[in-house]
Amino acid sequence: GAARTCADVCSFFIPAAVYDTVGWVGVAAFGSALAAFYLVVAAPFYLAPQRPLPIEADERKEEHLNVSSSNIQWIDWVLSAAFISTELQWNMLNTAVPATLVHSYGLRASLAGAALGSGSLMACCYLISLPWLPKFFNQPRPTNLLLTYSCMGFSWVVMAAACEFRVLIFLFVLGLWTFLMMANASQVVLIECLTGVLDANGSSRVLGFSEAVGCLVGMAGTYAGTFLCAKSILAPFLFSSATGVVCSVGLCLALGRRRKELQLPRGQAPGSQGSTELQDAGAQESPLLQRSVEGLSAIMIERDVSYIQPELDARPHGRES
């Protein structure tokens, strides 16, 4: 997370400064130079000969592939969808915020890039200093995910209000910084929750799907942000505010339902026949929304119960590596 935010600082500030200095020609030349530099650095890795795995390693890999899919549960795909949602909101922000800072607040492109870059720097500092911050900022999983993900939606509301009422630019930038810090923290926690309960193959399947679809959705968000900005400078913020709130509520209810599924009487082993019967009986007695709310209440009350260990206990083969 910290490494990515450091890269974001450079990507937001340097191209904007180059554009203000020499225009689009300079930006295109700068991008071409970076691409050429990457090819030079990466060429030795791609051209290096591949060493074949020993026979024992191939057999272990085949056994590993056979058991991985059974560990993937529906909640893993929900977390994958939450990751994709962050990519959508992120790319919408990359389009809407610079346009707002330039056209509504009258900033130069380099200053708009500096505002975004400073937000990424704040996110980097936040992630690095997180272990030393007070306990409020270090809640156990998934409480920390619910807090950071909900703050993402709230930050869109702050930016929309600042844009609509033309208040001080500081409030708008504060919403921007909040989103970047919470989005980075959310993605870190999402990856921790997935890799903590899935083996290497399961993680690669779910996270690979998240990255591939996230890139497509993120690209769509970029074009959608441009389209909405052409209609109204406030439109992308209203759309993202609604998206953030809906996704936050959906994630809260999904995690609440999953916690309710894993709640068993003392001494009852997860995954046993008795536990399955109890879960089925509970599902018939209470509506889906009620179970989700009850599970969400349990998450907020039983904060000492983390996300990963109950998931490991409930999965048929546990986490194999």
Coordinates of C-alpha atoms in Angstrom, one line a residue:
G1 CA 0.0 0.0 0.0
A2 CA 2.7 2.5 0.9
A3 CA 4.7 1.7 -2.2
R4 CA 1.7 2.3 -4.4
T5 CA 0.9 5.6 -2.8
C6 CA 4.5 6.8 -3.3
A7 CA 4.0 6.0 -7.0
D8 CA 0.7 7.9 -7.0
V9 CA 2.5 11.0 -5.6
C10 CA 4.8 11.0 -8.6
S11 CA 2.1 10.1 -11.2
F12 CA -0.2 12.9 -10.0
F13 CA 2.4 15.7 -9.7
I14 CA 5.1 15.1 -12.4
P15 CA 2.8 14.8 -15.5
A16 CA 0.8 17.8 -14.5
A17 CA 4.0 19.9 -14.0
V18 CA 5.3 18.8 -17.3
Y19 CA 2.0 19.7 -19.0
D20 CA 2.1 23.2 -17.5
T21 CA 5.7 23.6 -18.7
V22 CA 5.8 22.2 -22.2
G23 CA 2.3 20.9 -23.0
W24 CA 1.0 17.6 -24.3
V25 CA 4.1 17.0 -26.4
G26 CA 6.2 16.9 -23.2
V27 CA 3.7 14.6 -21.4
A28 CA 3.7 12.2 -24.4
A29 CA 7.6 12.2 -24.5
F30 CA 7.8 11.7 -20.8
G31 CA 5.4 8.7 -20.9
S32 CA 7.4 7.2 -23.8
A33 CA 10.6 7.6 -21.9
L34 CA 9.1 5.8 -18.9
A35 CA 7.8 2.9 -21.1
A36 CA 11.3 2.5 -22.7
F37 CA 12.9 2.6 -19.2
Y38 CA 10.5 -0.2 -18.0
L39 CA 11.4 -2.4 -21.0
V40 CA 15.1 -2.0 -20.4
V41 CA 14.7 -2.9 -16.7
A42 CA 12.3 -5.8 -17.3
A43 CA 14.1 -7.3 -20.3
P44 CA 16.6 -9.4 -18.2
F45 CA 13.7 -10.9 -16.2
Y46 CA 11.6 -11.9 -19.2
L47 CA 14.6 -13.2 -21.2
A48 CA 16.0 -15.3 -18.3
P49 CA 15.7 -19.1 -18.9
Q50 CA 12.9 -20.8 -16.9
R51 CA 14.0 -23.6 -14.7
P52 CA 11.7 -26.7 -14.7
L53 CA 10.2 -27.7 -11.4
P54 CA 11.3 -31.0 -9.8
I55 CA 8.8 -33.9 -10.1
E56 CA 7.9 -33.7 -6.5
A57 CA 7.1 -30.0 -6.8
D58 CA 4.9 -30.7 -9.8
E59 CA 3.0 -33.3 -7.9
R60 CA 2.5 -31.0 -4.9
K61 CA 1.3 -28.2 -7.2
E62 CA -1.3 -30.6 -8.8
E63 CA -2.6 -31.6 -5.4
H64 CA -2.7 -27.9 -4.4
L65 CA -4.8 -27.0 -7.4
N66 CA -7.2 -29.8 -6.7
V67 CA -8.1 -28.6 -3.2
S68 CA -8.0 -24.8 -3.8
S69 CA -11.4 -24.2 -5.3
S70 CA -13.2 -25.9 -2.4
N71 CA -11.9 -23.1 -0.1
I72 CA -13.4 -20.2 -2.1
Q73 CA -16.7 -19.1 -0.5
W74 CA -19.3 -16.6 -1.5
I75 CA -17.9 -14.0 0.9
D76 CA -14.6 -14.0 -1.0
W77 CA -16.4 -12.9 -4.2
V78 CA -18.1 -10.2 -2.2
L79 CA -14.8 -8.9 -1.1
S80 CA -13.6 -9.1 -4.6
A81 CA -16.5 -7.0 -5.8
A82 CA -15.7 -4.5 -3.0
F83 CA -12.2 -4.3 -4.4
I84 CA -13.5 -3.7 -7.9
S85 CA -15.8 -0.9 -6.5
T86 CA -12.8 0.9 -5.1
E87 CA -11.2 0.9 -8.6
L88 CA -14.4 2.4 -10.1
Q89 CA -14.5 5.1 -7.5
W90 CA -10.7 5.7 -7.7
N91 CA -10.8 6.3 -11.5
M92 CA -13.9 8.4 -11.2
L93 CA -12.0 10.6 -8.7
N94 CA -9.0 10.8 -11.0
T95 CA -11.2 12.4 -13.7
A96 CA -13.6 14.5 -11.6
V97 CA -11.3 16.0 -9.1
P98 CA -8.8 17.6 -11.5
A99 CA -11.6 19.0 -13.6
T100 CA -13.3 20.5 -10.5
L101 CA -10.0 22.0 -9.2
V102 CA -9.2 23.6 -12.6
H103 CA -12.7 24.7 -13.7
S104 CA -14.5 25.4 -10.5
Y105 CA -11.6 26.6 -8.3
G106 CA -9.4 28.1 -11.0
L107 CA -6.2 26.2 -10.2
R108 CA -3.5 25.4 -12.7
A109 CA -3.0 21.8 -13.7
S110 CA 0.2 21.5 -11.7
L111 CA -1.5 22.7 -8.5
A112 CA -4.4 20.3 -9.2
G113 CA -1.8 17.5 -9.5
A114 CA -0.1 18.7 -6.4
A115 CA -3.5 18.4 -4.5
L116 CA -3.9 14.8 -5.6
G117 CA -0.2 14.0 -5.0
S118 CA -0.4 15.5 -1.5
G119 CA -3.4 13.2 -0.8
S120 CA -1.4 10.2 -1.9
L121 CA 1.5 11.3 0.3
M122 CA -1.0 11.6 3.2
A123 CA -2.2 8.1 2.4
C124 CA 1.4 6.8 2.4
C125 CA 2.1 8.4 5.7
Y126 CA -1.1 7.1 7.1
L127 CA -0.4 3.5 6.1
I128 CA 3.2 3.7 7.4
S129 CA 2.2 5.2 10.8
L130 CA -0.9 3.0 11.2
P131 CA 0.7 0.5 13.6
W132 CA 1.6 3.3 16.0
L133 CA -1.8 5.1 15.9
P134 CA -4.4 4.8 18.6
K135 CA -6.6 1.7 18.9
F136 CA -9.5 3.5 17.2
F137 CA -7.5 3.4 13.9
N138 CA -6.4 -0.2 14.4
Q139 CA -9.7 -2.1 14.8
P140 CA -9.7 -5.8 14.2
R141 CA -10.9 -7.2 10.9
P142 CA -13.5 -6.7 9.5
T143 CA -14.4 -3.7 11.7
N144 CA -11.5 -1.7 10.2
L145 CA -12.8 -2.6 6.7
L146 CA -16.3 -1.4 7.5
L147 CA -14.9 1.9 8.9
T148 CA -12.6 2.7 6.0
Y149 CA -15.0 1.6 3.4
S150 CA -17.8 3.7 4.9
C151 CA -15.5 6.7 5.1
M152 CA -14.9 6.4 1.4
G153 CA -18.6 7.0 0.7
F154 CA -18.7 9.9 3.3
S155 CA -15.7 11.6 1.6
W156 CA -17.7 11.8 -1.7
V157 CA -20.5 13.5 0.2
V158 CA -18.0 16.0 1.6
M159 CA -16.6 16.8 -1.8
A160 CA -20.1 17.1 -3.4
A161 CA -21.2 19.5 -0.7
A162 CA -18.0 21.6 -1.1
C163 CA -18.5 21.7 -4.9
E164 CA -22.2 22.6 -4.7
F165 CA -21.9 25.4 -2.1
R166 CA -18.6 26.7 -3.4
V167 CA -17.1 26.7 0.1
L168 CA -13.4 27.0 0.9
I169 CA -11.2 24.7 -1.2
F170 CA -9.8 23.3 2.0
L171 CA -13.0 21.3 2.6
F172 CA -12.9 19.9 -0.9
V173 CA -9.2 18.9 -0.5
L174 CA -10.0 17.4 2.9
G175 CA -12.6 15.2 1.4
L176 CA -10.1 14.2 -1.3
W177 CA -7.4 13.3 1.2
T178 CA -9.9 11.3 3.2
F179 CA -10.9 9.3 0.2
L180 CA -7.3 8.5 -0.8
M181 CA -6.4 7.4 2.7
M182 CA -9.5 5.3 3.2
A183 CA -9.4 3.7 -0.3
N184 CA -5.7 2.6 0.2
A185 CA -6.5 1.3 3.7
S186 CA -9.6 -0.6 2.4
Q187 CA -7.6 -2.3 -0.4
V188 CA -4.9 -3.3 2.0
V189 CA -7.5 -4.9 4.4
L190 CA -9.4 -6.5 1.5
I191 CA -6.1 -8.2 0.4
E192 CA -5.3 -9.3 3.9
C193 CA -8.8 -10.8 4.3
L194 CA -8.5 -12.8 1.1
T195 CA -4.9 -13.9 1.3
G196 CA -5.4 -14.8 5.0
V197 CA -8.0 -17.4 4.4
L198 CA -7.2 -18.6 0.8
D199 CA -4.3 -20.6 -0.3
A200 CA -2.0 -19.4 -3.1
N201 CA -4.1 -20.7 -5.9
G202 CA -7.4 -19.5 -4.5
S203 CA -5.9 -16.1 -3.8
S204 CA -4.6 -15.9 -7.4
R205 CA -8.0 -16.8 -8.8
V206 CA -10.0 -14.3 -6.7
L207 CA -7.4 -11.5 -6.7
G208 CA -6.7 -12.1 -10.4
F209 CA -10.4 -11.7 -11.2
S210 CA -10.5 -8.5 -9.1
E211 CA -7.5 -7.0 -10.9
A212 CA -8.8 -7.9 -14.4
V213 CA -12.3 -6.8 -13.9
G214 CA -11.2 -3.9 -11.8
C215 CA -9.1 -2.6 -14.7
L216 CA -12.1 -2.8 -17.0
V217 CA -14.5 -1.2 -14.5
G218 CA -11.9 1.5 -13.7
M219 CA -11.5 2.4 -17.3
A220 CA -15.2 2.6 -17.6
G221 CA -15.2 4.9 -14.6
T222 CA -12.7 7.2 -16.2
Y223 CA -14.9 7.6 -19.3
A224 CA -18.0 7.9 -17.1
G225 CA -16.3 10.6 -15.1
T226 CA -15.5 12.5 -18.2
F227 CA -19.1 12.2 -19.5
L228 CA -20.6 13.2 -16.2
C229 CA -18.3 16.2 -15.9
A230 CA -19.4 17.4 -19.4
K231 CA -23.1 17.3 -18.1
S232 CA -22.4 18.9 -14.7
I233 CA -19.4 19.4 -12.6
L234 CA -21.4 18.1 -9.6
A235 CA -22.7 15.0 -11.4
P236 CA -19.7 12.6 -10.8
F237 CA -19.7 13.5 -7.1
L238 CA -23.4 12.7 -6.8
F239 CA -23.0 9.5 -8.7
S240 CA -20.0 8.4 -6.6
S241 CA -21.7 9.4 -3.4
A242 CA -24.6 7.1 -4.2
T243 CA -22.3 4.4 -5.4
G244 CA -20.2 4.6 -2.2
V245 CA -23.2 4.5 0.1
V246 CA -24.8 1.6 -1.7
C247 CA -21.5 -0.4 -1.8
S248 CA -20.9 0.4 1.9
V249 CA -24.3 -0.8 2.9
G250 CA -24.0 -3.9 0.8
L251 CA -20.6 -4.8 2.2
C252 CA -21.8 -4.3 5.8
L253 CA -24.8 -6.6 5.2
A254 CA -22.7 -9.2 3.5
L255 CA -20.2 -9.4 6.3
G256 CA -23.0 -9.4 8.8
R257 CA -24.6 -12.3 7.1
R258 CA -21.3 -14.2 7.0
R259 CA -20.7 -13.6 10.7
K260 CA -24.2 -14.9 11.4
E261 CA -23.5 -18.0 9.4
L262 CA -20.3 -18.7 11.4
Q263 CA -21.9 -18.1 14.8
L264 CA -22.3 -21.5 16.5
P265 CA -23.1 -22.7 20.0
R266 CA -20.0 -23.2 22.2
G267 CA -18.4 -26.6 21.4
Q268 CA -20.0 -26.9 18.0
A269 CA -17.4 -27.4 15.3
P270 CA -17.8 -25.3 12.1
G271 CA -18.6 -27.3 9.0
S272 CA -20.0 -30.3 11.0
Q273 CA -23.3 -31.8 10.2
G274 CA -24.9 -30.3 13.4
S275 CA -23.6 -26.8 12.5
T276 CA -25.0 -27.1 9.0
E277 CA -28.4 -28.1 10.4
L278 CA -28.4 -25.2 12.8
Q279 CA -27.5 -22.7 10.1
D280 CA -30.3 -24.1 7.8
A281 CA -32.8 -23.9 10.7
G282 CA -31.7 -20.3 11.5
A283 CA -32.0 -19.4 7.9
Q284 CA -35.6 -20.6 7.8
E285 CA -36.6 -18.8 11.0
S286 CA -35.3 -15.3 10.3
P287 CA -35.3 -13.2 7.2
L288 CA -32.1 -12.5 5.3
L289 CA -32.0 -8.8 6.3
Q290 CA -32.6 -9.6 9.9
R291 CA -29.7 -12.1 9.9
S292 CA -27.4 -9.6 8.3
V293 CA -28.2 -6.9 10.8
E294 CA -27.8 -9.4 13.7
G295 CA -24.4 -10.5 12.3
L296 CA -23.4 -6.9 11.8
S297 CA -24.2 -6.1 15.5
A298 CA -22.1 -9.1 16.5
I299 CA -19.2 -7.7 14.5
M300 CA -19.4 -4.4 16.3
I301 CA -19.9 -5.9 19.7
E302 CA -17.5 -8.8 19.6
R303 CA -14.6 -6.9 18.2
D304 CA -12.0 -9.3 19.6
V305 CA -13.2 -11.9 17.1
S306 CA -11.2 -11.3 13.9
Y307 CA -12.3 -12.2 10.4
I308 CA -9.6 -14.6 9.5
Q309 CA -9.6 -17.3 12.2
P310 CA -13.3 -18.0 12.1
E311 CA -13.1 -18.3 8.3
L312 CA -10.2 -20.7 8.6
D313 CA -12.1 -22.8 11.1
A314 CA -15.2 -22.9 8.9
R315 CA -13.6 -23.9 5.6
P316 CA -13.4 -27.6 4.7
H317 CA -9.6 -27.9 4.2
G318 CA -8.4 -24.9 6.1
R319 CA -5.7 -22.8 4.5
E320 CA -3.1 -24.9 2.7
S321 CA 0.1 -23.5 1.2

